[in-house]
């Protein structure tokens, strides 16, 4: 596996309204754990669309991992130009800081937002241009990741494609592991 797409819930879908919310540490720890295994197996690129939440947290994890694994690269490929135009200033600054550190930036459609087909096209692009998908998604709590997940499942029926989910159960395990580590001191 050389290219991994990462996606998942937006912050508000998780009840997170501040990027420094304590839950973010556990989400990032779960992403890091998954990425470390994949890096050992030859992962070279992480692909995100730059949406708020899991994708930008994943970017921060990639930047942290690049200190020990400089061969790991981040590509931000947005569904359309200026996707952040309606975001608040705090989110725009966060997004801009991610873009400034990314190794590659592009857009699937070379125009601003027009219609939902741009998101479908982005999902198709992500699945076709990656070897695997890491997604924070739990089928019991549908949300924005559902469409990408269903497309990846369909794609997997005809292609050698890996899908790895971080579910709420997985997150609970990470929380317990992290709390156990902290209690050892």
CSV table of C-alpha atoms in Angstrom, one decimal:
chain,number,residue,atom,x,y,z
A,1,UNK,CA,0.0,0.0,0.0
A,2,UNK,CA,1.5,3.3,-1.1
A,3,UNK,CA,-1.5,5.7,-1.0
A,4,UNK,CA,-4.0,5.9,1.8
A,5,UNK,CA,-7.1,8.1,1.8
A,6,UNK,CA,-8.3,9.2,5.2
A,7,UNK,CA,-11.7,10.6,6.0
A,8,UNK,CA,-14.4,10.5,8.7
A,9,UNK,CA,-16.8,12.7,10.6
A,10,UNK,CA,-16.9,16.4,10.7
A,11,UNK,CA,-16.4,17.9,14.2
A,12,UNK,CA,-20.0,18.8,14.8
A,13,UNK,CA,-21.1,15.2,13.9
A,14,UNK,CA,-19.1,14.2,17.0
A,15,UNK,CA,-20.3,17.0,19.2
A,16,UNK,CA,-16.9,18.6,19.0
A,17,UNK,CA,-17.0,22.4,18.6
A,18,UNK,CA,-13.4,23.3,19.6
A,19,UNK,CA,-10.3,21.8,18.0
A,20,UNK,CA,-8.7,21.5,21.4
A,21,UNK,CA,-11.5,19.3,22.8
A,22,UNK,CA,-10.1,16.4,24.9
A,23,UNK,CA,-11.7,13.8,22.5
A,24,UNK,CA,-9.5,15.1,19.7
A,25,UNK,CA,-6.4,13.6,21.4
A,26,UNK,CA,-8.0,10.2,21.4
A,27,UNK,CA,-9.1,10.4,17.8
A,28,UNK,CA,-5.6,11.5,16.8
A,29,UNK,CA,-4.1,8.6,18.8
A,30,UNK,CA,-6.3,6.1,17.0
A,31,UNK,CA,-5.3,7.6,13.6
A,32,UNK,CA,-1.6,7.5,14.6
A,33,UNK,CA,-1.8,3.9,15.7
A,34,UNK,CA,-3.3,2.9,12.3
A,35,UNK,CA,-0.8,5.0,10.4
A,36,UNK,CA,2.2,3.6,12.2
A,37,UNK,CA,1.3,0.0,11.1
A,38,UNK,CA,0.8,1.2,7.5
A,39,UNK,CA,4.1,3.2,7.4
A,40,UNK,CA,5.9,0.0,8.5
A,41,UNK,CA,4.3,-1.7,5.5
A,42,UNK,CA,5.5,1.0,3.0
A,43,UNK,CA,2.9,3.7,3.1
A,44,UNK,CA,4.1,6.8,1.2
A,45,UNK,CA,1.2,9.2,0.8
A,46,UNK,CA,-1.8,10.2,2.9
A,47,UNK,CA,-4.6,11.7,0.9
A,48,UNK,CA,-7.3,14.0,2.4
A,49,UNK,CA,-9.8,16.5,1.0
A,50,UNK,CA,-9.2,19.0,3.7
A,51,UNK,CA,-12.6,18.9,5.4
A,52,UNK,CA,-12.8,19.9,9.0
A,53,UNK,CA,-12.6,17.2,11.6
A,54,UNK,CA,-11.0,13.8,11.1
A,55,UNK,CA,-9.2,14.8,7.9
A,56,UNK,CA,-7.5,17.8,9.4
A,57,UNK,CA,-6.7,15.9,12.6
A,58,UNK,CA,-5.2,13.2,10.4
A,59,UNK,CA,-3.0,15.9,8.7
A,60,UNK,CA,-1.7,17.0,12.1
A,61,UNK,CA,-0.8,13.4,12.8
A,62,UNK,CA,1.0,13.1,9.5
A,63,UNK,CA,3.0,16.2,10.3
A,64,UNK,CA,3.9,14.8,13.7
A,65,UNK,CA,4.9,11.4,12.1
A,66,UNK,CA,7.0,13.1,9.4
A,67,UNK,CA,9.6,14.0,12.1
A,68,UNK,CA,10.4,10.2,12.4
A,69,UNK,CA,9.2,9.2,8.9
A,70,UNK,CA,10.2,12.0,6.5
A,71,UNK,CA,9.3,9.8,3.5
A,72,UNK,CA,5.6,10.1,4.5
A,73,UNK,CA,3.8,12.8,2.4
A,74,UNK,CA,0.4,14.5,2.7
A,75,UNK,CA,-1.7,15.5,-0.3
A,76,UNK,CA,-4.7,17.7,0.1
A,77,UNK,CA,-7.1,17.4,-2.8
A,78,UNK,CA,-10.2,19.4,-2.3
A,79,UNK,CA,-13.5,18.7,-4.1
A,80,UNK,CA,-13.6,22.3,-5.4
A,81,UNK,CA,-11.7,25.6,-5.1
A,82,UNK,CA,-12.0,27.7,-2.0
A,83,UNK,CA,-14.0,25.1,0.0
A,84,UNK,CA,-13.1,27.1,3.2
A,85,UNK,CA,-14.8,30.3,1.9
A,86,UNK,CA,-17.8,30.0,4.3
A,87,UNK,CA,-15.9,28.8,7.3
A,88,UNK,CA,-15.3,30.9,10.4
A,89,UNK,CA,-11.9,32.6,10.8
A,90,UNK,CA,-10.6,30.0,13.3
A,91,UNK,CA,-11.3,27.1,10.9
A,92,UNK,CA,-9.9,29.1,8.0
A,93,UNK,CA,-6.6,29.6,9.9
A,94,UNK,CA,-6.4,25.9,10.9
A,95,UNK,CA,-7.1,24.9,7.3
A,96,UNK,CA,-4.5,27.3,5.9
A,97,UNK,CA,-1.9,26.1,8.4
A,98,UNK,CA,-2.5,22.5,7.1
A,99,UNK,CA,-2.2,23.6,3.4
A,100,UNK,CA,1.1,25.4,4.2
A,101,UNK,CA,2.7,22.2,5.4
A,102,UNK,CA,1.1,19.8,2.8
A,103,UNK,CA,3.4,18.2,0.2
A,104,UNK,CA,0.8,18.5,-2.6
A,105,UNK,CA,-2.4,20.6,-3.0
A,106,UNK,CA,-4.9,20.4,-5.8
A,107,UNK,CA,-8.7,20.4,-6.5
A,108,UNK,CA,-10.7,17.7,-8.3
A,109,UNK,CA,-12.8,20.4,-10.0
A,110,UNK,CA,-11.1,23.6,-10.9
A,111,UNK,CA,-13.9,25.8,-9.9
A,112,UNK,CA,-15.8,26.9,-6.8
A,113,UNK,CA,-18.7,25.0,-5.3
A,114,UNK,CA,-21.6,24.5,-7.7
A,115,UNK,CA,-23.5,21.3,-6.8
A,116,UNK,CA,-23.2,18.1,-4.7
A,117,UNK,CA,-21.9,16.2,-7.7
A,118,UNK,CA,-18.5,17.7,-6.9
A,119,UNK,CA,-18.4,15.7,-3.6
A,120,UNK,CA,-19.4,12.5,-5.4
A,121,UNK,CA,-16.6,13.2,-7.9
A,122,UNK,CA,-14.1,13.7,-5.1
A,123,UNK,CA,-15.2,10.5,-3.4
A,124,UNK,CA,-14.7,8.6,-6.7
A,125,UNK,CA,-11.3,10.2,-7.2
A,126,UNK,CA,-10.2,9.3,-3.7
A,127,UNK,CA,-11.2,5.6,-4.0
A,128,UNK,CA,-9.6,5.2,-7.5
A,129,UNK,CA,-6.4,7.0,-6.6
A,130,UNK,CA,-5.7,5.3,-3.3
A,131,UNK,CA,-4.8,1.7,-2.3
A,132,UNK,CA,-6.8,1.8,0.9
A,133,UNK,CA,-9.2,3.9,3.0
A,134,UNK,CA,-8.8,4.7,6.7
A,135,UNK,CA,-12.1,6.1,8.0
A,136,UNK,CA,-13.4,7.1,11.3
A,137,UNK,CA,-16.9,5.8,10.8
A,138,UNK,CA,-19.4,3.7,12.7
A,139,UNK,CA,-22.3,2.2,10.7
A,140,UNK,CA,-24.5,2.8,13.8
A,141,UNK,CA,-24.0,6.5,13.5
A,142,UNK,CA,-24.4,7.6,9.9
A,143,UNK,CA,-23.2,10.9,8.8
A,144,UNK,CA,-21.2,12.6,6.1
A,145,UNK,CA,-18.7,9.7,5.7
A,146,UNK,CA,-21.5,7.3,4.7
A,147,UNK,CA,-21.3,8.1,1.0
A,148,UNK,CA,-17.6,7.6,0.7
A,149,UNK,CA,-17.8,4.4,2.8
A,150,UNK,CA,-20.5,2.9,0.5
A,151,UNK,CA,-18.6,3.9,-2.6
A,152,UNK,CA,-15.4,2.2,-1.2
A,153,UNK,CA,-17.4,-0.9,-0.4
A,154,UNK,CA,-18.7,-1.1,-3.9
A,155,UNK,CA,-15.3,-0.4,-5.4
A,156,UNK,CA,-13.8,-3.2,-3.2
A,157,UNK,CA,-16.1,-5.8,-4.8
A,158,UNK,CA,-14.2,-5.4,-8.1
A,159,UNK,CA,-10.7,-4.2,-7.0
A,160,UNK,CA,-8.0,-5.1,-4.4
A,161,UNK,CA,-8.9,-2.3,-2.0
A,162,UNK,CA,-8.5,-2.2,1.7
A,163,UNK,CA,-11.0,-0.4,4.1
A,164,UNK,CA,-10.0,0.1,7.7
A,165,UNK,CA,-12.5,1.7,10.1
A,166,UNK,CA,-12.0,3.4,13.4
A,167,UNK,CA,-15.3,2.8,15.1
A,168,UNK,CA,-16.5,4.2,18.4
A,169,UNK,CA,-15.6,0.9,20.0
A,170,UNK,CA,-12.0,1.3,18.7
A,171,UNK,CA,-11.9,4.8,20.1
A,172,UNK,CA,-13.1,3.5,23.5
A,173,UNK,CA,-10.1,1.1,23.4
A,174,UNK,CA,-7.7,3.9,22.6
A,175,UNK,CA,-9.2,6.0,25.5
A,176,UNK,CA,-8.6,3.1,27.9
A,177,UNK,CA,-5.1,2.5,26.6
A,178,UNK,CA,-4.1,6.2,26.9
A,179,UNK,CA,-5.6,6.4,30.4
A,180,UNK,CA,-3.7,3.2,31.4
A,181,UNK,CA,-0.5,4.7,30.1
A,182,UNK,CA,-1.1,7.9,32.1
A,183,UNK,CA,-1.9,6.0,35.3
A,184,UNK,CA,1.5,4.2,35.1
A,185,UNK,CA,3.3,7.4,36.2
